[in-house]
């Protein structure tokens, strides 16, 4: 039995919803590959909290607004 756990699913959904509410949905879609790479790095460093990944992801997008 192979079970795949995607730790990024909830944080990315939450970040997308927040961006949509702020009117930044298109920015989210453009930046999604960068965001995924950033979150993967956090998980590789040992972060496993979905809440922490959500906050760090939002902070990443906010600090790197184009």
XYZ file of N, CA, C and O in Angstrom:
264
model
N 0.842 -1.182 0.000
C 0.000 0.000 0.000
C 0.883 1.240 0.000
O 1.688 1.444 0.896
N 0.739 2.042 -1.004
C 1.490 3.285 -1.112
C 0.576 4.451 -0.788
O -0.409 4.683 -1.472
N 0.906 5.145 0.254
C 0.152 6.341 0.624
C 1.051 7.544 0.450
O 2.171 7.561 0.943
N 0.553 8.508 -0.276
C 1.332 9.714 -0.504
C 0.760 10.834 0.353
O -0.439 11.102 0.324
N 1.626 11.448 1.116
C 1.227 12.572 1.956
C 1.779 13.838 1.331
O 2.975 13.957 1.097
N 0.901 14.770 1.068
C 1.331 16.027 0.476
C 1.199 17.117 1.535
O 0.118 17.654 1.761
N 2.313 17.413 2.173
C 2.322 18.404 3.258
C 2.070 19.819 2.735
O 1.721 20.713 3.489
N 2.192 20.006 1.426
C 2.030 21.341 0.843
C 0.580 21.675 0.504
O 0.252 22.829 0.274
N -0.284 20.680 0.450
C -1.650 20.887 -0.031
C -2.410 21.953 0.768
O -2.907 22.924 0.193
N -2.513 21.795 2.075
C -3.269 22.764 2.884
C -2.609 24.133 2.918
O -3.297 25.143 2.739
N -1.293 24.220 3.137
C -0.693 25.566 3.133
C -0.897 26.304 1.810
O -1.223 27.491 1.807
N -0.753 25.608 0.693
C -0.918 26.258 -0.604
C -2.370 26.682 -0.808
O -2.633 27.775 -1.314
N -3.324 25.848 -0.387
C -4.736 26.231 -0.480
C -5.015 27.485 0.353
O -5.717 28.391 -0.093
N -4.469 27.528 1.555
C -4.682 28.679 2.440
C -4.049 29.943 1.865
O -4.634 31.031 1.926
N -2.853 29.805 1.321
C -2.162 30.954 0.738
C -2.939 31.456 -0.478
O -3.126 32.661 -0.651
N -3.420 30.530 -1.325
C -4.198 30.926 -2.499
C -5.466 31.661 -2.081
O -5.795 32.711 -2.642
N -6.163 31.133 -1.078
C -7.392 31.774 -0.609
C -7.105 33.181 -0.084
O -7.839 34.129 -0.377
N -6.027 33.328 0.661
C -5.649 34.639 1.191
C -5.332 35.603 0.058
O -5.770 36.756 0.070
N -4.579 35.140 -0.927
C -4.251 35.994 -2.073
C -5.512 36.389 -2.827
O -5.654 37.546 -3.244
N -6.448 35.449 -3.001
C -7.711 35.764 -3.674
C -8.481 36.836 -2.910
O -9.023 37.762 -3.508
N -8.541 36.695 -1.593
C -9.263 37.666 -0.768
C -8.631 39.053 -0.846
O -9.321 40.063 -0.709
N -7.320 39.097 -1.063
C -6.606 40.370 -1.145
C -6.545 40.901 -2.575
O -5.929 41.929 -2.828
N -7.160 40.186 -3.521
C -7.137 40.612 -4.913
C -5.816 40.344 -5.604
O -5.493 40.998 -6.591
N -5.048 39.388 -5.079
C -3.730 39.079 -5.645
C -3.692 37.669 -6.231
O -2.634 37.036 -6.288
N -4.849 37.154 -6.666
C -4.931 35.798 -7.191
C -4.033 35.549 -8.393
O -3.399 34.502 -8.499
N -3.954 36.519 -9.298
C -3.106 36.333 -10.483
C -1.630 36.315 -10.098
O -0.837 35.584 -10.682
N -1.267 37.116 -9.098
C 0.113 37.117 -8.611
C 0.456 35.751 -8.028
O 1.537 35.229 -8.261
N -0.495 35.162 -7.291
C -0.278 33.844 -6.711
C 0.017 32.821 -7.805
O 0.961 32.047 -7.706
N -0.801 32.814 -8.852
C -0.629 31.832 -9.934
C 0.742 31.981 -10.601
O 1.389 30.993 -10.920
N 1.180 33.209 -10.801
C 2.485 33.447 -11.425
C 3.632 33.016 -10.525
O 4.659 32.550 -10.997
N 3.469 33.181 -9.240
C 4.539 32.924 -8.280
C 4.509 31.521 -7.690
O 5.369 31.165 -6.886
N 3.508 30.714 -8.057
C 3.352 29.387 -7.473
C 4.607 28.512 -7.594
O 4.998 27.893 -6.603
N 5.278 28.459 -8.735
C 6.494 27.632 -8.791
C 7.569 28.071 -7.790
O 8.197 27.229 -7.128
N 7.759 29.381 -7.642
C 8.726 29.900 -6.664
C 8.306 29.550 -5.242
O 9.128 29.180 -4.411
N 7.017 29.693 -4.977
C 6.485 29.391 -3.650
C 6.680 27.920 -3.315
O 7.112 27.583 -2.204
N 6.387 27.035 -4.259
C 6.566 25.602 -4.021
C 8.021 25.271 -3.724
O 8.322 24.489 -2.821
N 8.934 25.880 -4.475
C 10.362 25.658 -4.243
C 10.766 26.137 -2.859
O 11.503 25.460 -2.133
N 10.261 27.293 -2.469
C 10.554 27.841 -1.151
C 10.031 26.913 -0.047
O 10.749 26.597 0.909
N 8.788 26.461 -0.180
C 8.213 25.566 0.823
C 8.944 24.226 0.874
O 9.146 23.667 1.954
N 9.352 23.715 -0.272
C 10.124 22.473 -0.304
C 11.428 22.623 0.474
O 11.850 21.707 1.177
N 12.052 23.783 0.367
C 13.279 24.050 1.118
C 13.031 24.047 2.616
O 13.832 23.519 3.391
N 11.902 24.631 3.032
C 11.565 24.638 4.453
C 11.346 23.220 4.973
O 11.812 22.867 6.057
N 10.654 22.405 4.189
C 10.405 21.023 4.594
C 11.716 20.243 4.630
O 11.956 19.451 5.545
N 12.588 20.500 3.677
C 13.892 19.829 3.667
C 14.706 20.195 4.903
O 15.508 19.376 5.392
N 14.474 21.389 5.430
C 15.162 21.827 6.648
C 14.471 21.337 7.911
O 14.883 21.673 9.014
N 13.371 20.583 7.755
C 12.723 19.962 8.900
C 11.388 20.538 9.326
O 10.791 20.059 10.286
N 10.900 21.553 8.626
C 9.608 22.143 9.000
C 8.479 21.203 8.573
O 8.440 20.758 7.432
N 7.570 20.899 9.483
C 6.455 20.005 9.165
C 5.102 20.598 9.534
O 4.076 20.027 9.207
N 5.073 21.736 10.194
C 3.817 22.349 10.613
C 3.143 23.032 9.425
O 3.728 23.932 8.799
N 1.910 22.606 9.138
C 1.173 23.231 8.033
C 0.915 24.710 8.311
O 0.966 25.533 7.401
N 0.637 25.038 9.556
C 0.415 26.442 9.909
C 1.672 27.272 9.694
O 1.620 28.382 9.170
N 2.812 26.762 10.106
C 4.080 27.480 9.943
C 4.407 27.636 8.460
O 4.883 28.692 8.022
N 4.162 26.596 7.672
C 4.421 26.673 6.230
C 3.517 27.724 5.578
O 3.956 28.452 4.685
N 2.274 27.810 6.050
C 1.350 28.817 5.518
C 1.852 30.221 5.810
O 1.939 31.068 4.916
N 2.200 30.471 7.055
C 2.678 31.803 7.452
C 3.973 32.147 6.723
O 4.121 33.253 6.193
N 4.910 31.205 6.688
C 6.177 31.461 6.002
C 5.960 31.687 4.508
O 6.626 32.529 3.893
N 5.016 30.948 3.902
C 4.716 31.136 2.483
C 4.122 32.500 2.197
O 4.492 33.165 1.229
N 3.197 32.935 3.044
C 2.628 34.279 2.884
C 3.689 35.355 3.069
O 3.709 36.344 2.320
N 4.557 35.162 4.033
C 5.643 36.117 4.271
C 6.569 36.161 3.057
O 7.003 37.244 2.632
N 6.861 35.002 2.501
C 7.711 34.934 1.309
C 7.092 35.723 0.156
O 7.766 36.525 -0.495
N 5.807 35.503 -0.092
C 5.159 36.233 -1.186
C 5.115 37.729 -0.923
O 5.342 38.526 -1.816
N 4.834 38.103 0.324
C 4.749 39.518 0.663
C 6.099 40.211 0.509
O 6.183 41.331 0.011
N 7.159 39.559 0.930
C 8.475 40.172 0.881
C 9.071 40.207 -0.523
O 10.027 40.917 -0.768
N 8.484 39.441 -1.421
C 9.000 39.375 -2.784
C 7.964 39.845 -3.794
O 7.891 39.315 -4.896
N 7.163 40.831 -3.419
C 6.132 41.362 -4.328
C 6.812 42.024 -5.511
O 7.753 42.794 -5.365
N 6.273 41.723 -6.669
C 6.847 42.297 -7.906
C 6.043 43.458 -8.366
O 4.892 43.571 -8.275
